[in-house]
Amino acid sequence: MVENAEFRAGHYRLYKHELIEAAFVNREDLLSFKDCFELVKSAMSHKNYILEEAELAKLKGTDMEMMRDFSEILWENICEDPDKMDKLMKIACSRNSTLVDLVNEEIVPGSLEYYVMFFVGDPMKMDMITKTLEPIPLCDRLTDPEYQNIVKEVRELMDDKLYDRASCYLMRSLPRIVKKGCDPSEWYFDYLEACSYDSANRTIPEFVDSDYKVHMEIHKVKRRMNRTVMDSAKMAAGDSNGTALATVDESEDTCGRICRPQELYKKYRARMLNDERLTSIPDPEPIELRPYQEELVEAACRGVNTIICAPTGSGKTIVATYIIRNHLQEKRDAGEPARVAMLVPTVPLVEQQSLALNRYLRKTFWVEGMSGSEPIDIDGRAPFVLASHITIFTPQIFINLLKSIRKDDRLYFNDFTLFVFDECHHCDVLMRMLHDYNGRKPQVVGLTASLPLGSGRANVEAALDHMMDLCAKLSAHSISTVRKHLRSLQEHVTPPIDEVRNARRPRFDPFVLAISNCMTRIEATLRKELDNIRKALQLRPDEVSFPAKTENRYESFVGALKSRISTDMPGGSVKYQLIKMLDHLGYYYRTLTLSDVLPNSYAYEYLANKVHNEAIPSDVSAAAIQDELRRLFRNYVIPKELQLLENDNGESKEIIRLLHDILREQYDKEPLSRTIIFVTTRLLAEKLSEHLNNCRIIGGGPRAIGCVTSSNQSSSFNGQTAGVQRQMIEDFNTGLRKVLVATSVAEEGLDISACNLIIKYNNTGSERTLIQRRGSYRFAHLSRIGLNSRSILLALDGSIEKRELENIQKEELMRLCLKHIQTKSEAQMKILVEEKIKEQKALRETAMAQRKERRDLLTGRSFDLCCRLCGAFICKSSDMRVACDSQYVCCDPTIWQRIETRVHSNSKALSIATLVGKPYCKGTKECVCNEVLGTIVRLYGAFLPTISAKAIVVDDKDERGRMKDEKKWETISREKFFIEPITERDLKLMLTALLDYSKEMHCVFEAEAQMVAERALADAKRERKRGVRYTIED
C-alpha cells in the first residue's frame, strides 16, 4: 500500500469520516491546509461566507456548522492529492492512535490483489462505487456467518441515515474477511454476485471488471473443485497439490443397483422454494383426456414399451404427462422408487416441457430441467437429478451424465424407471447404450408425428422394415395410433387442404443474364486452373464439371470443390485465387436464387455488399484476382442498364405475383387469418418480409409481416435472438402481425398457437417436415371461429414440385404401413421387434469382429506423430483414441507439456462433446512453432486434445527418413495403425494429468464449458412479458 501513492490515497478515502473527525478539530487544523483556501472559497461562495485569510483566522471553534461545511469542502479539494492525504493521515493518527491500526489492518495477499481491482484504471473508481452503492440489498445476500458483524454495522449506519459512511465501511471491511475453507478472494466474488442480483447495483460488476462473468465462472469452478477435494473420501493421501477429484470406479458392478430414492437427495431441490413459498404454489391442474388420447395412452399405462404416433397438435404433451403421472403414482402406491427421464431434441424445449409438465404435476412430483446451462453446484449435477421425479434433458447432457467419470455428475440407467422420447427418431446413440447395458432397463415410450420411411424407399415392404428398425432401437413392442376414436381426433385436429401451384421464370431477364455471364467467365478461368491441378489433387472428372446454374446442387458442388482445394492443396497465390473465384461463384449463385423469388433490386443489393465488403489482402498477387473479380462485377452488373428499380413490386415475376394474389385473396375473405410462409434461408426470410411490408400487400401497417429465423446465429448472419424470436411469435399469436416468413425454426418446437394458411415458397422438405408443418399449427382453433385451413406450395422449379409430390406419396405410404402394423397383435409385434433387435445386434457384432480383425492385422505397429510444420514430436500412435466415432484424441498424460493451450474464440457444443480450446505446438529447441494441432474438448468430465490428421505427419521409424503425410484419420487407422476406442481409464488419466500440470487451465476450460451451455440457453430463456402461454393442444 505504501508503494502506490494513488492507491494509498484511495484507500484512505474509505476512512473519510474518521479522518475528518480526528484531523479537523479546530481552526489551526484547517489553517494547515491554507494553500487550498482559494478553491474552498470558490466552493462556499453560494453560502455568502467571506473567507479571506484574515477573516478565517477569526473563526471560532464553537461555529460548528461552518466548521463542518468548510471541512467537507476542504476534504473534496485535498482527497485526490496523495501528498495532502498523507499529511491529513499523519495529523489524524497523531490525534487518534487507533486509526493507525484501523487503516493499516492487514489484507492478505490473495485478497489484496482483488481489492486493488476497485482502483485499477481510475484512482477514483472506488469513490464512484461508494457514492452510488445501495448497501441494504447486498446485506440481504451476504448471509455467511463471517459477514454478519459487517452486515450488522452497515444496517445500523443506514438506520442512522449515514449512507456514505455505510458504503465506505462495507467496501473497506469486506477485503479483510477470509471465509473458512475458502480462497481469500471469496469476498470479492460474493460481492459481485450480490451486486448482479440487485437492479440498483447491477452495473457495478462490469464497472469493476469488464470480464467479470468469465472470472466469476472460473472462480465457481475453483470453489467447486476445492470443496470436492476436501470432501472426497477418495482423495489420495499423497496428493500434496490437492488436485484429486472423486471419480467413478470402473471396476464396480452397477448393473445390480436399484433406483436411488429421492428422499436421500431432497436437500438439493430448488432452494428458493422454502416451505412457505411451496404452499403458495397453485394445485396441479387436472388432466382430462379426450377419447382418442385415452386410446393413445393405453399400452404405455400397462407398462409396454411403445411408440405413440399421432399428428402434431393432437396433444402429445398431455398424453406424455398422463403416462408419466400414472407411472410415478403406481410406483409410489407400490412403495417402489421411480424416476422419469424425458428427452427433448433442443435446448428451448427443455424449459418449455418443464413448464408444461409442472402445470399438471406441481406439488405432487418434482420436475427439473437439465440443459447443461444451469449453475453447477458444489456437489455436481447428479444430486439434483436424483432429487427429482422427472427431469427433462437434451440427449447431449444426458449422455454426458451417463458416461461422466466424475462421481458427482454420474448417473446410471437403473436410476430411471421410464424414458420418454419427444421426437423419438433422435434416440439412436442413447438407445445403443441402453441395448448394451446388462442391468434392469427402464420402460421406453416414444412420441412422434411421423414414423421414418428411409430415403428412396417407395414400397411398403422397405418402409415397414425401416419402421421396425425404429421399434427395435426403442425396444418398442407396440405402436399406439388412433383407430377407434378417429372422429374424436378429426374434431380436434383438422388437416389443411394441400395445393400445388406452378410458376414460370421470366422468358428474358437482363439481370439474370448478366449474372449468368459473370459465372460463365469465372467458370472458364477456373477450368483452366483445375485441369492443371486435377491429377495432383486426385479429382474425378465429375468433381470439376460444373452443373447447370439453376440446379439446386450447384452451391454444394462449389462448396465441396472449395473444401478439397482448402484441405489438399498447398498454400500459395494459386490456391488463394481458386478459393476466391469459388467464393464469387457462391455469391452469384445465391444472387440467382434471390432473383428467382424477389425483385431484382434485393438480389443486386446482396451481391454488391458481398463484392464491395471483401477485405483486400496485402499480397499483390492475391489482391490482383480480387481487383479482376470486382472489375467483372462492375462491367456486367450495371444497375441503370439492368433497370433495377427500388420501388419494383416484382409482379413481373409470376411466382411473386401468385404470392401477392394468394395473400390479398386470403385477407380480403378472412381478415383474421394467420399465415406462415416457409422459405429456405434466413436471408430470404428477412428480405421477403421487408418486401411484403413495403408493398403493403395486406392491411395492418408497415409491420404487419414479420420473420422468424434461427436463434443459433448472430444477427450479423441474419439470425435472431430468442427474445426477438419470441416477441415476433407472440405478436403473431395475438394478431399484431398477420404473416410470418419463417425458416425451418418454426417447426422445431416453438409455440406458434394459430395458423390457417401455410405457403411453402419454392421450398419443400422431407415427408416428416411435410407432416409437421401441416400439423404443428392449431388449425382446429381457427376452424372453430370459421376460418378454413390450406397448405399451398408455390413451385418455380419442377424438382420442387416433384419432391413435394414424393413427400405426399410417402405420407400415404406411412399410413398404409401403420394400417398393416395395426393388424398385428402385441405378441406378434413383440416377436417381430425381438427379431429385428437380434438382427441389429448381429450387425454390431459383425462390425466389432471386423474391427478386431483390423486391430490384429495392425498389432505391434508403432509410429511417432509429429507436427506437420516443425517436426516436433506430439505423441505415439499408441496414445491416440477415438471418441464419439469421430473425435480423434491424444491420451498421453505428458502431451500438456508439449502444447500451449488457449481458450477457443468460437467455443460451442458439438454433438456430445463441448469445444472449449485449441492446442498449439510449442515447437522444438531450434524454433517456436505455434501451429494449431486441433481442438480441446470436454468429454464425459475430462478435457482432451483432439489432433487433426492435417496437422501431423506419421514418422515411420522402420523406414528411415520417411514421414507420411495423410489427410484423414480414417485412412491412417485403416492403413497404418489401429486406434482404440476411448475408455474410462483413459478419461481419468487425462483428467488427472491436466489437473497436475495446470489446475488453473483446468478451471479456465471448465468455466468455458459452462459458459458455452449458458450462451446456448441465453437465446432460449423465456422473457415472459405477458406471462407464459401454453395451450392444451401444445
PDB file of C-alpha atoms in Angstrom, residues 711-950:
ATOM      1  CA  SER A 711     -31.549 -18.265 -32.908  1.00  0.00           C
ATOM      2  CA  ASN A 712     -28.243 -20.149 -33.232  1.00  0.00           C
ATOM      3  CA  GLN A 713     -26.754 -17.489 -35.484  1.00  0.00           C
ATOM      4  CA  SER A 714     -25.730 -13.947 -34.685  1.00  0.00           C
ATOM      5  CA  SER A 715     -27.754 -11.080 -36.109  1.00  0.00           C
ATOM      6  CA  SER A 716     -24.896 -10.312 -38.477  1.00  0.00           C
ATOM      7  CA  PHE A 717     -25.668 -13.650 -40.160  1.00  0.00           C
ATOM      8  CA  ASN A 718     -29.398 -12.939 -40.339  1.00  0.00           C
ATOM      9  CA  GLY A 719     -30.087 -14.861 -37.146  1.00  0.00           C
ATOM     10  CA  GLN A 720     -32.350 -13.664 -34.328  1.00  0.00           C
ATOM     11  CA  THR A 721     -32.020 -13.589 -30.595  1.00  0.00           C
ATOM     12  CA  ALA A 722     -34.561 -15.761 -28.807  1.00  0.00           C
ATOM     13  CA  GLY A 723     -36.103 -12.608 -27.308  1.00  0.00           C
ATOM     14  CA  VAL A 724     -36.813 -11.155 -30.764  1.00  0.00           C
ATOM     15  CA  GLN A 725     -37.985 -14.572 -31.917  1.00  0.00           C
ATOM     16  CA  ARG A 726     -40.478 -14.977 -29.074  1.00  0.00           C
ATOM     17  CA  GLN A 727     -41.756 -11.412 -29.377  1.00  0.00           C
ATOM     18  CA  MET A 728     -42.359 -11.968 -33.086  1.00  0.00           C
ATOM     19  CA  ILE A 729     -44.311 -15.167 -32.388  1.00  0.00           C
ATOM     20  CA  GLU A 730     -46.277 -13.535 -29.566  1.00  0.00           C
ATOM     21  CA  ASP A 731     -47.199 -10.641 -31.886  1.00  0.00           C
ATOM     22  CA  PHE A 732     -48.321 -13.220 -34.450  1.00  0.00           C
ATOM     23  CA  ASN A 733     -50.404 -15.194 -31.942  1.00  0.00           C
ATOM     24  CA  THR A 734     -52.137 -12.031 -30.697  1.00  0.00           C
ATOM     25  CA  GLY A 735     -52.783 -10.651 -34.198  1.00  0.00           C
ATOM     26  CA  LEU A 736     -50.357  -7.702 -34.169  1.00  0.00           C
ATOM     27  CA  ARG A 737     -48.595  -9.469 -37.033  1.00  0.00           C
ATOM     28  CA  LYS A 738     -50.714 -11.390 -39.505  1.00  0.00           C
ATOM     29  CA  VAL A 739     -47.989 -13.105 -41.532  1.00  0.00           C
ATOM     30  CA  LEU A 740     -44.711 -14.724 -40.529  1.00  0.00           C
ATOM     31  CA  VAL A 741     -41.965 -15.554 -43.012  1.00  0.00           C
ATOM     32  CA  ALA A 742     -40.069 -18.437 -41.424  1.00  0.00           C
ATOM     33  CA  THR A 743     -37.175 -20.776 -41.927  1.00  0.00           C
ATOM     34  CA  SER A 744     -37.391 -24.293 -40.516  1.00  0.00           C
ATOM     35  CA  VAL A 745     -37.010 -22.915 -36.961  1.00  0.00           C
ATOM     36  CA  ALA A 746     -40.807 -22.631 -36.656  1.00  0.00           C
ATOM     37  CA  GLU A 747     -41.194 -26.407 -36.861  1.00  0.00           C
ATOM     38  CA  GLU A 748     -38.513 -27.045 -34.218  1.00  0.00           C
ATOM     39  CA  GLY A 749     -40.723 -26.795 -31.161  1.00  0.00           C
ATOM     40  CA  LEU A 750     -41.506 -23.097 -30.931  1.00  0.00           C
ATOM     41  CA  ASP A 751     -45.018 -22.424 -29.684  1.00  0.00           C
ATOM     42  CA  ILE A 752     -46.965 -20.966 -32.605  1.00  0.00           C
ATOM     43  CA  SER A 753     -50.535 -21.140 -31.419  1.00  0.00           C
ATOM     44  CA  ALA A 754     -52.658 -20.400 -34.512  1.00  0.00           C
ATOM     45  CA  CYS A 755     -52.256 -20.574 -38.275  1.00  0.00           C
ATOM     46  CA  ASN A 756     -54.738 -21.330 -41.054  1.00  0.00           C
ATOM     47  CA  LEU A 757     -52.602 -20.791 -44.165  1.00  0.00           C
ATOM     48  CA  ILE A 758     -49.170 -22.268 -44.880  1.00  0.00           C
ATOM     49  CA  ILE A 759     -47.326 -21.191 -48.013  1.00  0.00           C
ATOM     50  CA  LYS A 760     -44.209 -23.131 -48.960  1.00  0.00           C
ATOM     51  CA  TYR A 761     -42.448 -20.551 -51.113  1.00  0.00           C
ATOM     52  CA  ASN A 762     -40.443 -22.587 -53.614  1.00  0.00           C
ATOM     53  CA  ASN A 763     -39.469 -24.732 -50.646  1.00  0.00           C
ATOM     54  CA  THR A 764     -40.171 -28.262 -49.544  1.00  0.00           C
ATOM     55  CA  GLY A 765     -38.520 -30.731 -47.170  1.00  0.00           C
ATOM     56  CA  SER A 766     -38.949 -34.392 -46.242  1.00  0.00           C
ATOM     57  CA  GLU A 767     -42.197 -36.254 -45.599  1.00  0.00           C
ATOM     58  CA  ARG A 768     -41.582 -35.652 -41.886  1.00  0.00           C
ATOM     59  CA  THR A 769     -41.411 -31.862 -42.286  1.00  0.00           C
ATOM     60  CA  LEU A 770     -44.494 -32.016 -44.512  1.00  0.00           C
ATOM     61  CA  ILE A 771     -46.463 -33.682 -41.708  1.00  0.00           C
ATOM     62  CA  GLN A 772     -45.033 -31.375 -39.040  1.00  0.00           C
ATOM     63  CA  ARG A 773     -45.730 -28.211 -40.996  1.00  0.00           C
ATOM     64  CA  ARG A 774     -49.284 -29.183 -41.624  1.00  0.00           C
ATOM     65  CA  GLY A 775     -49.906 -30.356 -38.080  1.00  0.00           C
ATOM     66  CA  SER A 776     -47.862 -28.127 -35.854  1.00  0.00           C
ATOM     67  CA  TYR A 777     -50.115 -25.094 -36.001  1.00  0.00           C
ATOM     68  CA  ARG A 778     -53.505 -25.061 -34.349  1.00  0.00           C
ATOM     69  CA  PHE A 779     -55.788 -25.419 -37.358  1.00  0.00           C
ATOM     70  CA  ALA A 780     -58.544 -26.664 -35.075  1.00  0.00           C
ATOM     71  CA  HIS A 781     -58.544 -23.423 -33.096  1.00  0.00           C
ATOM     72  CA  LEU A 782     -59.135 -21.315 -36.202  1.00  0.00           C
ATOM     73  CA  SER A 783     -61.644 -23.768 -37.661  1.00  0.00           C
ATOM     74  CA  ARG A 784     -63.820 -23.207 -34.606  1.00  0.00           C
ATOM     75  CA  ILE A 785     -64.035 -19.496 -35.432  1.00  0.00           C
ATOM     76  CA  GLY A 786     -64.936 -20.154 -39.033  1.00  0.00           C
ATOM     77  CA  LEU A 787     -61.543 -19.967 -40.789  1.00  0.00           C
ATOM     78  CA  ASN A 788     -60.659 -22.610 -43.371  1.00  0.00           C
ATOM     79  CA  SER A 789     -57.131 -24.017 -43.456  1.00  0.00           C
ATOM     80  CA  ARG A 790     -54.931 -24.530 -46.511  1.00  0.00           C
ATOM     81  CA  SER A 791     -51.377 -25.534 -47.354  1.00  0.00           C
ATOM     82  CA  ILE A 792     -50.013 -24.209 -50.664  1.00  0.00           C
ATOM     83  CA  LEU A 793     -46.739 -24.992 -52.403  1.00  0.00           C
ATOM     84  CA  LEU A 794     -45.589 -22.275 -54.817  1.00  0.00           C
ATOM     85  CA  ALA A 795     -43.107 -24.132 -57.023  1.00  0.00           C
ATOM     86  CA  LEU A 796     -40.847 -22.411 -59.511  1.00  0.00           C
ATOM     87  CA  ASP A 797     -38.666 -25.419 -60.168  1.00  0.00           C
ATOM     88  CA  GLY A 798     -40.012 -28.740 -61.429  1.00  0.00           C
ATOM     89  CA  SER A 799     -37.837 -30.603 -58.925  1.00  0.00           C
ATOM     90  CA  ILE A 800     -39.503 -28.737 -56.022  1.00  0.00           C
ATOM     91  CA  GLU A 801     -42.943 -29.899 -57.124  1.00  0.00           C
ATOM     92  CA  LYS A 802     -41.597 -33.401 -57.692  1.00  0.00           C
ATOM     93  CA  ARG A 803     -40.168 -33.580 -54.157  1.00  0.00           C
ATOM     94  CA  GLU A 804     -43.429 -32.322 -52.674  1.00  0.00           C
ATOM     95  CA  LEU A 805     -45.413 -34.982 -54.540  1.00  0.00           C
ATOM     96  CA  GLU A 806     -42.933 -37.620 -53.349  1.00  0.00           C
ATOM     97  CA  ASN A 807     -43.459 -36.420 -49.777  1.00  0.00           C
ATOM     98  CA  ILE A 808     -47.231 -36.663 -50.162  1.00  0.00           C
ATOM     99  CA  GLN A 809     -46.799 -40.197 -51.529  1.00  0.00           C
ATOM    100  CA  LYS A 810     -44.553 -41.108 -48.585  1.00  0.00           C
ATOM    101  CA  GLU A 811     -47.104 -39.709 -46.157  1.00  0.00           C
ATOM    102  CA  GLU A 812     -49.708 -42.002 -47.692  1.00  0.00           C
ATOM    103  CA  LEU A 813     -47.175 -44.853 -47.588  1.00  0.00           C
ATOM    104  CA  MET A 814     -46.723 -44.253 -43.851  1.00  0.00           C
ATOM    105  CA  ARG A 815     -50.486 -44.568 -43.358  1.00  0.00           C
ATOM    106  CA  LEU A 816     -50.514 -47.845 -45.275  1.00  0.00           C
ATOM    107  CA  CYS A 817     -47.639 -49.182 -43.164  1.00  0.00           C
ATOM    108  CA  LEU A 818     -49.354 -48.186 -39.914  1.00  0.00           C
ATOM    109  CA  LYS A 819     -52.565 -49.811 -41.114  1.00  0.00           C
ATOM    110  CA  HIS A 820     -50.623 -53.009 -41.758  1.00  0.00           C
ATOM    111  CA  ILE A 821     -48.913 -52.898 -38.349  1.00  0.00           C
ATOM    112  CA  GLN A 822     -52.264 -52.372 -36.646  1.00  0.00           C
ATOM    113  CA  THR A 823     -53.337 -55.798 -37.869  1.00  0.00           C
ATOM    114  CA  LYS A 824     -50.611 -57.378 -35.697  1.00  0.00           C
ATOM    115  CA  SER A 825     -51.297 -58.378 -32.119  1.00  0.00           C
ATOM    116  CA  GLU A 826     -48.998 -57.212 -29.339  1.00  0.00           C
ATOM    117  CA  ALA A 827     -47.485 -60.701 -29.116  1.00  0.00           C
ATOM    118  CA  GLN A 828     -46.812 -60.757 -32.850  1.00  0.00           C
ATOM    119  CA  MET A 829     -45.251 -57.301 -32.694  1.00  0.00           C
ATOM    120  CA  LYS A 830     -43.010 -58.411 -29.830  1.00  0.00           C
ATOM    121  CA  ILE A 831     -41.717 -61.344 -31.907  1.00  0.00           C
ATOM    122  CA  LEU A 832     -41.047 -59.087 -34.929  1.00  0.00           C
ATOM    123  CA  VAL A 833     -39.276 -56.443 -32.823  1.00  0.00           C
ATOM    124  CA  GLU A 834     -37.133 -59.021 -30.984  1.00  0.00           C
ATOM    125  CA  GLU A 835     -36.077 -60.492 -34.318  1.00  0.00           C
ATOM    126  CA  LYS A 836     -35.097 -57.046 -35.548  1.00  0.00           C
ATOM    127  CA  ILE A 837     -33.177 -56.419 -32.285  1.00  0.00           C
ATOM    128  CA  LYS A 838     -31.246 -59.657 -32.857  1.00  0.00           C
ATOM    129  CA  GLU A 839     -30.567 -58.584 -36.434  1.00  0.00           C
ATOM    130  CA  GLN A 840     -29.208 -55.209 -35.277  1.00  0.00           C
ATOM    131  CA  LYS A 841     -27.115 -56.918 -32.598  1.00  0.00           C
ATOM    132  CA  ALA A 842     -25.669 -59.277 -35.200  1.00  0.00           C
ATOM    133  CA  LEU A 843     -24.723 -56.290 -37.376  1.00  0.00           C
ATOM    134  CA  ARG A 844     -22.974 -54.656 -34.401  1.00  0.00           C
ATOM    135  CA  GLU A 845     -21.135 -57.887 -33.613  1.00  0.00           C
ATOM    136  CA  THR A 846     -20.032 -58.199 -37.261  1.00  0.00           C
ATOM    137  CA  ALA A 847     -18.696 -54.642 -37.175  1.00  0.00           C
ATOM    138  CA  MET A 848     -16.865 -55.436 -33.930  1.00  0.00           C
ATOM    139  CA  ALA A 849     -15.367 -58.576 -35.469  1.00  0.00           C
ATOM    140  CA  GLN A 850     -14.152 -56.541 -38.447  1.00  0.00           C
ATOM    141  CA  ARG A 851     -12.559 -54.002 -36.105  1.00  0.00           C
ATOM    142  CA  LYS A 852     -10.856 -56.834 -34.173  1.00  0.00           C
ATOM    143  CA  GLU A 853      -9.562 -58.322 -37.408  1.00  0.00           C
ATOM    144  CA  ARG A 854      -8.123 -54.961 -38.431  1.00  0.00           C
ATOM    145  CA  ARG A 855      -6.604 -54.472 -34.968  1.00  0.00           C
ATOM    146  CA  ASP A 856      -4.955 -57.903 -35.098  1.00  0.00           C
ATOM    147  CA  LEU A 857      -3.587 -57.093 -38.550  1.00  0.00           C
ATOM    148  CA  LEU A 858      -2.013 -53.823 -37.339  1.00  0.00           C
ATOM    149  CA  THR A 859      -0.846 -55.054 -33.916  1.00  0.00           C
ATOM    150  CA  GLY A 860       2.690 -54.080 -32.980  1.00  0.00           C
ATOM    151  CA  ARG A 861       2.933 -51.176 -35.412  1.00  0.00           C
ATOM    152  CA  SER A 862       4.190 -48.069 -33.665  1.00  0.00           C
ATOM    153  CA  PHE A 863       4.781 -44.597 -35.057  1.00  0.00           C
ATOM    154  CA  ASP A 864       5.725 -41.159 -33.836  1.00  0.00           C
ATOM    155  CA  LEU A 865       3.159 -38.476 -34.698  1.00  0.00           C
ATOM    156  CA  CYS A 866       4.967 -35.204 -35.388  1.00  0.00           C
ATOM    157  CA  CYS A 867       3.946 -31.638 -36.122  1.00  0.00           C
ATOM    158  CA  ARG A 868       3.486 -31.118 -39.843  1.00  0.00           C
ATOM    159  CA  LEU A 869       5.104 -27.671 -39.701  1.00  0.00           C
ATOM    160  CA  CYS A 870       8.170 -28.031 -37.453  1.00  0.00           C
ATOM    161  CA  GLY A 871       8.530 -31.799 -36.996  1.00  0.00           C
ATOM    162  CA  ALA A 872       8.243 -31.635 -33.186  1.00  0.00           C
ATOM    163  CA  PHE A 873       7.148 -34.868 -31.502  1.00  0.00           C
ATOM    164  CA  ILE A 874       3.475 -34.762 -30.485  1.00  0.00           C
ATOM    165  CA  CYS A 875       2.699 -38.283 -29.256  1.00  0.00           C
ATOM    166  CA  LYS A 876       2.985 -42.002 -30.010  1.00  0.00           C
ATOM    167  CA  SER A 877       0.441 -43.649 -32.293  1.00  0.00           C
ATOM    168  CA  SER A 878      -0.466 -45.946 -29.373  1.00  0.00           C
ATOM    169  CA  ASP A 879      -1.663 -42.877 -27.410  1.00  0.00           C
ATOM    170  CA  MET A 880      -4.391 -41.990 -29.921  1.00  0.00           C
ATOM    171  CA  ARG A 881      -8.020 -42.869 -29.117  1.00  0.00           C
ATOM    172  CA  VAL A 882     -11.313 -42.427 -30.924  1.00  0.00           C
ATOM    173  CA  ALA A 883     -14.316 -40.990 -29.067  1.00  0.00           C
ATOM    174  CA  CYS A 884     -17.901 -40.496 -30.271  1.00  0.00           C
ATOM    175  CA  ASP A 885     -16.937 -42.280 -33.533  1.00  0.00           C
ATOM    176  CA  SER A 886     -15.317 -39.134 -34.944  1.00  0.00           C
ATOM    177  CA  GLN A 887     -13.170 -37.383 -32.310  1.00  0.00           C
ATOM    178  CA  TYR A 888      -9.518 -38.488 -32.517  1.00  0.00           C
ATOM    179  CA  VAL A 889      -7.904 -37.563 -29.206  1.00  0.00           C
ATOM    180  CA  CYS A 890      -4.493 -37.950 -27.624  1.00  0.00           C
ATOM    181  CA  CYS A 891      -4.457 -39.747 -24.264  1.00  0.00           C
ATOM    182  CA  ASP A 892      -0.784 -39.262 -23.403  1.00  0.00           C
ATOM    183  CA  PRO A 893      -0.669 -37.533 -19.975  1.00  0.00           C
ATOM    184  CA  THR A 894       2.566 -35.743 -20.901  1.00  0.00           C
ATOM    185  CA  ILE A 895       1.130 -34.047 -24.002  1.00  0.00           C
ATOM    186  CA  TRP A 896       0.142 -30.994 -21.937  1.00  0.00           C
ATOM    187  CA  GLN A 897       3.862 -30.223 -21.579  1.00  0.00           C
ATOM    188  CA  ARG A 898       4.376 -30.177 -25.371  1.00  0.00           C
ATOM    189  CA  ILE A 899       1.434 -27.982 -26.285  1.00  0.00           C
ATOM    190  CA  GLU A 900       0.282 -24.493 -25.431  1.00  0.00           C
ATOM    191  CA  THR A 901      -3.429 -24.329 -24.631  1.00  0.00           C
ATOM    192  CA  ARG A 902      -5.747 -21.392 -25.242  1.00  0.00           C
ATOM    193  CA  VAL A 903      -9.479 -20.824 -24.991  1.00  0.00           C
ATOM    194  CA  HIS A 904     -11.217 -21.220 -28.364  1.00  0.00           C
ATOM    195  CA  SER A 905     -12.624 -17.995 -29.831  1.00  0.00           C
ATOM    196  CA  ASN A 906     -15.702 -19.909 -31.022  1.00  0.00           C
ATOM    197  CA  SER A 907     -16.370 -22.343 -28.182  1.00  0.00           C
ATOM    198  CA  LYS A 908     -19.550 -24.332 -28.768  1.00  0.00           C
ATOM    199  CA  ALA A 909     -21.385 -27.562 -28.084  1.00  0.00           C
ATOM    200  CA  LEU A 910     -20.776 -30.396 -30.534  1.00  0.00           C
ATOM    201  CA  SER A 911     -22.987 -33.489 -30.782  1.00  0.00           C
ATOM    202  CA  ILE A 912     -21.767 -34.927 -27.446  1.00  0.00           C
ATOM    203  CA  ALA A 913     -18.517 -33.122 -26.614  1.00  0.00           C
ATOM    204  CA  THR A 914     -18.068 -29.393 -25.929  1.00  0.00           C
ATOM    205  CA  LEU A 915     -15.410 -27.457 -27.839  1.00  0.00           C
ATOM    206  CA  VAL A 916     -13.518 -25.212 -25.378  1.00  0.00           C
ATOM    207  CA  GLY A 917      -9.963 -24.589 -26.623  1.00  0.00           C
ATOM    208  CA  LYS A 918      -7.145 -25.078 -29.084  1.00  0.00           C
ATOM    209  CA  PRO A 919      -3.767 -26.826 -28.637  1.00  0.00           C
ATOM    210  CA  TYR A 920      -0.740 -25.145 -30.244  1.00  0.00           C
ATOM    211  CA  CYS A 921       2.575 -26.878 -30.934  1.00  0.00           C
ATOM    212  CA  LYS A 922       5.361 -25.413 -28.772  1.00  0.00           C
ATOM    213  CA  GLY A 923       7.930 -26.364 -31.404  1.00  0.00           C
ATOM    214  CA  THR A 924      11.461 -27.632 -30.935  1.00  0.00           C
ATOM    215  CA  LYS A 925      14.577 -26.268 -29.216  1.00  0.00           C
ATOM    216  CA  GLU A 926      15.553 -24.669 -32.525  1.00  0.00           C
ATOM    217  CA  CYS A 927      12.249 -22.916 -33.317  1.00  0.00           C
ATOM    218  CA  VAL A 928       8.933 -21.798 -31.869  1.00  0.00           C
ATOM    219  CA  CYS A 929       6.079 -23.274 -33.932  1.00  0.00           C
ATOM    220  CA  ASN A 930       2.629 -22.158 -32.724  1.00  0.00           C
ATOM    221  CA  GLU A 931       0.855 -24.427 -35.264  1.00  0.00           C
ATOM    222  CA  VAL A 932      -2.756 -25.298 -34.373  1.00  0.00           C
ATOM    223  CA  LEU A 933      -2.891 -29.067 -33.819  1.00  0.00           C
ATOM    224  CA  GLY A 934      -6.662 -29.477 -33.430  1.00  0.00           C
ATOM    225  CA  THR A 935      -9.077 -28.586 -30.644  1.00  0.00           C
ATOM    226  CA  ILE A 936      -9.607 -29.191 -26.945  1.00  0.00           C
ATOM    227  CA  VAL A 937     -12.939 -30.721 -25.984  1.00  0.00           C
ATOM    228  CA  ARG A 938     -14.715 -31.532 -22.767  1.00  0.00           C
ATOM    229  CA  LEU A 939     -15.986 -35.098 -22.937  1.00  0.00           C
ATOM    230  CA  TYR A 940     -17.564 -37.092 -20.108  1.00  0.00           C
ATOM    231  CA  GLY A 941     -15.965 -34.811 -17.492  1.00  0.00           C
ATOM    232  CA  ALA A 942     -12.383 -34.777 -18.852  1.00  0.00           C
ATOM    233  CA  PHE A 943     -10.557 -32.360 -21.155  1.00  0.00           C
ATOM    234  CA  LEU A 944      -8.904 -33.945 -24.188  1.00  0.00           C
ATOM    235  CA  PRO A 945      -6.774 -32.546 -27.038  1.00  0.00           C
ATOM    236  CA  THR A 946      -8.084 -33.689 -30.410  1.00  0.00           C
ATOM    237  CA  ILE A 947      -5.398 -33.983 -33.082  1.00  0.00           C
ATOM    238  CA  SER A 948      -6.200 -33.095 -36.685  1.00  0.00           C
ATOM    239  CA  ALA A 949      -4.839 -35.516 -39.265  1.00  0.00           C
ATOM    240  CA  LYS A 950      -3.904 -32.496 -41.411  1.00  0.00           C
TER     241      LYS A 950
END
